Coordinates of C-alpha atoms and ligand atoms in Angstrom, one line a residue:
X151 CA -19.0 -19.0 8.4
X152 CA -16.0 -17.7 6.5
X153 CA -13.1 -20.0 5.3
X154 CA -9.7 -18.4 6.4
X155 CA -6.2 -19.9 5.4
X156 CA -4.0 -20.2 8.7
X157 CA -0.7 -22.0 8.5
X158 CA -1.0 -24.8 5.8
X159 CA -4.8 -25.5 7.1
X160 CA -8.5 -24.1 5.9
X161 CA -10.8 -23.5 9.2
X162 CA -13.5 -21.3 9.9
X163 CA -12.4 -17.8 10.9
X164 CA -13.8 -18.6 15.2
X165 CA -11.3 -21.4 14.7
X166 CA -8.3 -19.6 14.1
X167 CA -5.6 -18.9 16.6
X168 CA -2.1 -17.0 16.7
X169 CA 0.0 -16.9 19.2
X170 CA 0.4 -13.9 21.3
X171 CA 3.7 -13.3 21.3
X172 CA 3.4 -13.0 17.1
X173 CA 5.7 -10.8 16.2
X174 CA 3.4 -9.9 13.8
X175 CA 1.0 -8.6 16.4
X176 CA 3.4 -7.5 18.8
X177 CA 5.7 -5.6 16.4
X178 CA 3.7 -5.1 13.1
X179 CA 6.8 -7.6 12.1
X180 CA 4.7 -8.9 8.6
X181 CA 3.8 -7.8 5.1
X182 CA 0.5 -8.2 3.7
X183 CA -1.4 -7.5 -0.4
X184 CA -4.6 -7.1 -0.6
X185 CA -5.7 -8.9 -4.0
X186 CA -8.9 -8.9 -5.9
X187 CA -10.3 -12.0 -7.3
X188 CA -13.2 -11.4 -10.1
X189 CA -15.3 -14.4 -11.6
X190 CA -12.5 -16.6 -8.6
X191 CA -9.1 -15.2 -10.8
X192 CA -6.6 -13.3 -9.5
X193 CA -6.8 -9.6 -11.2
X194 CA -3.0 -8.4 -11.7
X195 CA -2.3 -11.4 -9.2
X196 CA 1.8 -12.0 -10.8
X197 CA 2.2 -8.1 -10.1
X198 CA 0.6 -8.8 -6.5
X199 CA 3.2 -11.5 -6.3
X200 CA 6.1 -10.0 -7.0
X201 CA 5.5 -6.9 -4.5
X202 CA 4.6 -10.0 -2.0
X203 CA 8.4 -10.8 -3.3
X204 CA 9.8 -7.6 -2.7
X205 CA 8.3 -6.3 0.4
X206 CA 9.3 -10.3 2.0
X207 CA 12.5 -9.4 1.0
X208 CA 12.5 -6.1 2.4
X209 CA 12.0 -7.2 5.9
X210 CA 14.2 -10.3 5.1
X211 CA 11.8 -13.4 6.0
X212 CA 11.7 -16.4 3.6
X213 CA 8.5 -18.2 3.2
X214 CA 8.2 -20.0 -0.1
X215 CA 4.7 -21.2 -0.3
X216 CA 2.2 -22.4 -3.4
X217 CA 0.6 -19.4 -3.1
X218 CA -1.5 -19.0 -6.1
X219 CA -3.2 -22.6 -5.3
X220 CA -3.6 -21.4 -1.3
X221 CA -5.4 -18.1 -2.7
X222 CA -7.3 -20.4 -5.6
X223 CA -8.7 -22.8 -3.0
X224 CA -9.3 -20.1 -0.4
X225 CA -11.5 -18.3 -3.2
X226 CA -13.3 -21.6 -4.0
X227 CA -14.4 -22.6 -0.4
X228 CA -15.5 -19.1 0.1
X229 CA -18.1 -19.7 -3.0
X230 CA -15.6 -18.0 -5.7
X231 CA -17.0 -15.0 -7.2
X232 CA -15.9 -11.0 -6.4
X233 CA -13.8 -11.2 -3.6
X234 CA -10.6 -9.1 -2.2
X235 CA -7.9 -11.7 -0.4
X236 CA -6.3 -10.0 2.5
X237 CA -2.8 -12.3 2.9
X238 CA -0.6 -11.6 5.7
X239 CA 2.6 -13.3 6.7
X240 CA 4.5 -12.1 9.9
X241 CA 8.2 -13.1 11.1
X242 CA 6.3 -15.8 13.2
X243 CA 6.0 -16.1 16.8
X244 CA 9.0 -17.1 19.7
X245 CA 8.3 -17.9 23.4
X246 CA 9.0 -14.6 24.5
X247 CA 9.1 -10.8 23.0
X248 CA 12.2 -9.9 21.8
X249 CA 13.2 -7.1 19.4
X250 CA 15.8 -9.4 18.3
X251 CA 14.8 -12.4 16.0
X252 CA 16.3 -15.8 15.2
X253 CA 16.7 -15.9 11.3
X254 CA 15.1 -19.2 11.3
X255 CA 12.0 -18.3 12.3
X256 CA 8.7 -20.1 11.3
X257 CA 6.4 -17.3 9.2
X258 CA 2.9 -16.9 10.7
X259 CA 0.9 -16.6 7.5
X260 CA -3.0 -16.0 7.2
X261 CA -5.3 -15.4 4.2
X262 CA -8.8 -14.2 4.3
X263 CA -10.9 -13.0 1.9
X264 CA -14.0 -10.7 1.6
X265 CA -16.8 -9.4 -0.9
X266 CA -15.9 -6.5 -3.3
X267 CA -17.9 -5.4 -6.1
X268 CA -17.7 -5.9 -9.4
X269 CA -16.3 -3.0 -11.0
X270 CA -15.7 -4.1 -14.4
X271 CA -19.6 -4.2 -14.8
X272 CA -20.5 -0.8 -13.2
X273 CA -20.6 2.5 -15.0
X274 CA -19.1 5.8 -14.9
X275 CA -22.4 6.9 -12.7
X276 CA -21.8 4.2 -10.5
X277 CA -18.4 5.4 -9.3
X278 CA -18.8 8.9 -6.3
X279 CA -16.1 11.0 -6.4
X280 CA -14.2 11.9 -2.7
X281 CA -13.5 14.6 -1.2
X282 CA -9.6 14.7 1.0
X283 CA -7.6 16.7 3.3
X284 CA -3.8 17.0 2.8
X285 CA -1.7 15.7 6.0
X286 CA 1.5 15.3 6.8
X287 CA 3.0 11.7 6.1
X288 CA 3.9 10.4 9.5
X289 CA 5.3 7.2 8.2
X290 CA 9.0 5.3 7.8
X291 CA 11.5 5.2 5.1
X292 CA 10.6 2.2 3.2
X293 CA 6.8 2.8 2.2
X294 CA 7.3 0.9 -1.1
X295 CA 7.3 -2.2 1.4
X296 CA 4.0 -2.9 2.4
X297 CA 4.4 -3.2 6.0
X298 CA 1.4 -4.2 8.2
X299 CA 2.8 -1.0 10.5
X300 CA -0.3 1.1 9.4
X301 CA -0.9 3.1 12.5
X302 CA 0.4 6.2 10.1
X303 CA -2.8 5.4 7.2
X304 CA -5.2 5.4 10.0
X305 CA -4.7 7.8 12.0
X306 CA -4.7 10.2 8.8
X307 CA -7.7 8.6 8.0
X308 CA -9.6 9.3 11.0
X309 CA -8.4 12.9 11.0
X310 CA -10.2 12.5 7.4
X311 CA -13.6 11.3 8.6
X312 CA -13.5 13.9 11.8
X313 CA -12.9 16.6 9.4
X314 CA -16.2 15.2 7.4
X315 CA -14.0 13.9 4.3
X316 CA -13.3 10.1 2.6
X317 CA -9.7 10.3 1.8
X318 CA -6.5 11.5 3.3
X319 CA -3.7 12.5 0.8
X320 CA -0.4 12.7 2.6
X321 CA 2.6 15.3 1.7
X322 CA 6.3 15.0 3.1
X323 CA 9.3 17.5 2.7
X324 CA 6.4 20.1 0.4
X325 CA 5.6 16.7 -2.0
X326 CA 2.8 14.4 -1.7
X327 CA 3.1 11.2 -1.6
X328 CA 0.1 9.1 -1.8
X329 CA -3.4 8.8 -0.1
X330 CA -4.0 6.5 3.3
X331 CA -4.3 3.0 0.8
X332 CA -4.0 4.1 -2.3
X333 CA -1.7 5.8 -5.0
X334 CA -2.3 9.4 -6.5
X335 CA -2.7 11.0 -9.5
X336 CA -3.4 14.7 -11.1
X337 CA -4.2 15.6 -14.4
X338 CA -3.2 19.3 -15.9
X339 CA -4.2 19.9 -19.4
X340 CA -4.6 16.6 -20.7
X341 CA -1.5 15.3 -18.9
X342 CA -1.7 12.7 -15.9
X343 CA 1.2 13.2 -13.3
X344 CA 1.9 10.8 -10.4
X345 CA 4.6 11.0 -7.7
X346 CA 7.8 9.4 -8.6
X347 CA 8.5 5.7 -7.5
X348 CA 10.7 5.5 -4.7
X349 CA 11.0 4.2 -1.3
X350 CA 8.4 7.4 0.2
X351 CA 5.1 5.6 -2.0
X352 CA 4.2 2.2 -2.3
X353 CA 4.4 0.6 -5.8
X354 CA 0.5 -0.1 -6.5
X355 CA -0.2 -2.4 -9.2
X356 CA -3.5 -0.3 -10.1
X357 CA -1.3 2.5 -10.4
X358 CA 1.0 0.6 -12.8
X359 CA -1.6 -0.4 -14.9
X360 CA -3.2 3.0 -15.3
X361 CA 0.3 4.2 -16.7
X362 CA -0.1 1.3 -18.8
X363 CA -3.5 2.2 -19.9
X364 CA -2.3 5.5 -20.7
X365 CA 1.1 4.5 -22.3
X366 CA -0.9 2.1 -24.8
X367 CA -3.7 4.7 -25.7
X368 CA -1.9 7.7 -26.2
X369 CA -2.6 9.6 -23.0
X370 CA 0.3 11.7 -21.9
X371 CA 1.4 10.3 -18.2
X372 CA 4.5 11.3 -16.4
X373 CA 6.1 10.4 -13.0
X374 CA 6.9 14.1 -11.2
X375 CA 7.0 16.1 -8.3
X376 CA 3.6 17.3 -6.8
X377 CA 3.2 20.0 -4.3
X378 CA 0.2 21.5 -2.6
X379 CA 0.2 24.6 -5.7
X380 CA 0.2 21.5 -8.2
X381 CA -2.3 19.4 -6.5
X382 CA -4.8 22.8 -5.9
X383 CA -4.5 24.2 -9.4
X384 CA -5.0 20.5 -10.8
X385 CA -8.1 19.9 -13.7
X386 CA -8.9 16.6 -12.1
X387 CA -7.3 14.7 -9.5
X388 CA -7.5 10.9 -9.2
X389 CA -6.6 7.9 -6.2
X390 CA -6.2 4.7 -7.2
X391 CA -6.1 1.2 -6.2
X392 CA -6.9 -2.6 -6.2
X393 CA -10.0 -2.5 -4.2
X394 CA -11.3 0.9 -5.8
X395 CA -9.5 1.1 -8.9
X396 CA -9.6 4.8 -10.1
X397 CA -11.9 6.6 -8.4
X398 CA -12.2 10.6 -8.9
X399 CA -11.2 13.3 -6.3
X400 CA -13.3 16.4 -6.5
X401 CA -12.7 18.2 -3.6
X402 CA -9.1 19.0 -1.3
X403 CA -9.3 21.0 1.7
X404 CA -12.7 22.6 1.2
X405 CA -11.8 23.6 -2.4
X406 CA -13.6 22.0 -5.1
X407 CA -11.1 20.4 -7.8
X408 CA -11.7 22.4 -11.1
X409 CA -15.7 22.5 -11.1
X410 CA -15.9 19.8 -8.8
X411 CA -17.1 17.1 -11.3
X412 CA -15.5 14.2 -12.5
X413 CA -13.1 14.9 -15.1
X414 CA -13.3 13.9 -18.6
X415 CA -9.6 11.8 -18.6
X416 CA -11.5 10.5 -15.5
X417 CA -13.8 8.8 -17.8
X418 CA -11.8 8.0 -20.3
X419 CA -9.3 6.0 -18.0
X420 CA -11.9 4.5 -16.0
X421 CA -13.4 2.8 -19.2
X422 CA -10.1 1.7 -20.3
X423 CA -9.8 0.0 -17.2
X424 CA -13.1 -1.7 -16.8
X425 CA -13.2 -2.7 -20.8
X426 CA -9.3 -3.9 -19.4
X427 CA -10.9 -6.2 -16.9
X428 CA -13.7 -7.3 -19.0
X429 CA -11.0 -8.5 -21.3
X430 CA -9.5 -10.3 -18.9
X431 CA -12.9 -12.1 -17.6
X432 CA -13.1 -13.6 -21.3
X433 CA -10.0 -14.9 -20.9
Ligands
LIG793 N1 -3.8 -0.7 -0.2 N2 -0.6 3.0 -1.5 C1 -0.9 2.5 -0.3 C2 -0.4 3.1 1.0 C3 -1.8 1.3 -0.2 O1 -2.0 0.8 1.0 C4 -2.3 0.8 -1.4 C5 -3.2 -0.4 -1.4 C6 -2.0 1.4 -2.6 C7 -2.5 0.9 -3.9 O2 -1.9 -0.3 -4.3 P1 -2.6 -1.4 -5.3 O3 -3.1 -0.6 -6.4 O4 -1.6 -2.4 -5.6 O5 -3.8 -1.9 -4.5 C8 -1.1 2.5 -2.6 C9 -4.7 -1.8 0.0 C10 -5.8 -1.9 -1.0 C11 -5.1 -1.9 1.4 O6 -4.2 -1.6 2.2 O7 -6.2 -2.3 1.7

């Protein structure tokens, strides 16, 4: 049975209870960050962190915990290893629902974690390409916090696996914004382009460390505009994030992206990024 982290205590996940009237559950009042753990360390876990930070601060609720010893311990009684923490903390729960909320409210905060593989040992074979659709993003103002008010992300992502697809790719006002859990990237003539960061995409850490990448080996990246034309007319097209890291896209509303193979930057930044993590295992 799994080891999940509920209020200050480790229990087995049948154990744990909420209350029902968590706002968390009853509003989508909480902020989560999904965080991989490879070999039992945190991967990018200060840059996971400090977006806990900012999204906390975002919906103002304080909750100053240890958290990289509650993740560190939740890894270990889970048998260490590959595994992807899921932490939530929500406003906490009152007696009664109430769209108002008491500032001194007690935060409602859960960890979990589950199996991911190891990417840093797999190969450029090992990774399939997606295939989208382009959808309208549905979603609030404030989508560099990362709100547990997902009903947005999967709704476009069901439209994706009804029309036969993996991925959903979202566009507001003409610009696209991101995919359903992950950031975006396109490539055009040996340049890699991602949207601007703002308050329409969340801040990924993956996609910070792919500019990174990019930045320190002389690949030309810049933060821009994309619209549909830019996206379509793309060389390669890439999504990105902490569970996936950078996985190709090869085909966008029934059009194959360039040949409809992975790209050759593809390759080139996905090795970066798994010799990156390697790195990192050898401390
Ligand atoms: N999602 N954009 C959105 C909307 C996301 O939900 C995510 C991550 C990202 C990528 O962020 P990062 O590179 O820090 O993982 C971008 C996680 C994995 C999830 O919701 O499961």
């Amino acid at each position: 049975m799994k080891t999940v982290y509920l209020n200050g205590e480790f229990i087995a996940a049948d154990q744990a209870r909420i209350s029902v009237f968590d706002r968390g559950f009853l509003f989508g009042d909480s902020v989560y960050e999904v965080i991989p753990f490879y070999q039992g360390q945190g991967f990018r876990l200060d840059e996971h962190l400090q977006r806990l930070e900012h999204s906390l601060r975002g919906i103002q609720i304080t909750a100053e915990y240890d958290w990289r010893n509650i993740l560190k311990r939740l890894v270990e009684l889970n048998g260490g290893g590959n595994l992807s923490v899921y932490l939530q903390i929500s406003r906490g729960s009152s007696d009664r629902r109430s769209h108002i909320y008491d500032a001194d409210m007690v935060p409602t905060v859960f960890a979990s974690c589950s199996p991911i593989n190891d990417i840093y040992d797999t190969g450029l074979d090992s990774v399939d390409g997606v295939r989208a659709i382009v959808t309208a993003d549905l979603r609030w103002g404030r989508c560099d916090i990362k709100s547990t008010g997902l009903l947005p992300n999967i709704l476009v992502m069901q439209q994706a696996r009804l029309a036969g697809v993996e991925e959903a790719l979202m566009i507001r006002e003409g610009l696209l914004t991101e995919g359903a859990s992950c950031n975006l990237f396109v490539v055009d003539k040996g340049v890699v382009y991602t949207p601007k960061r703002g308050s329409d995409i969340l801040g990924g850490t993956t996609r910070e460390l792919i500019l990174q990448l990019a930045d320190e080996n002389g690949i030309p990246a810049q933060e821009v505009d994309i619209d549909y034309e830019r996206l379509l007319a793309a060389d390669e097209v890439w999504v990105s994030s902490s569970t996936r890291a950078v996985v190709p896209v090869l085909e966008i509303d029934g059009q194959p992206v360039a040949d409809g193979k992975k790209g050759p930057l593809w390759a080139r930044m996905f090795e970066l990024f798994t010799c990156y993590q390697r790195n990192l295992m050898k401390g």
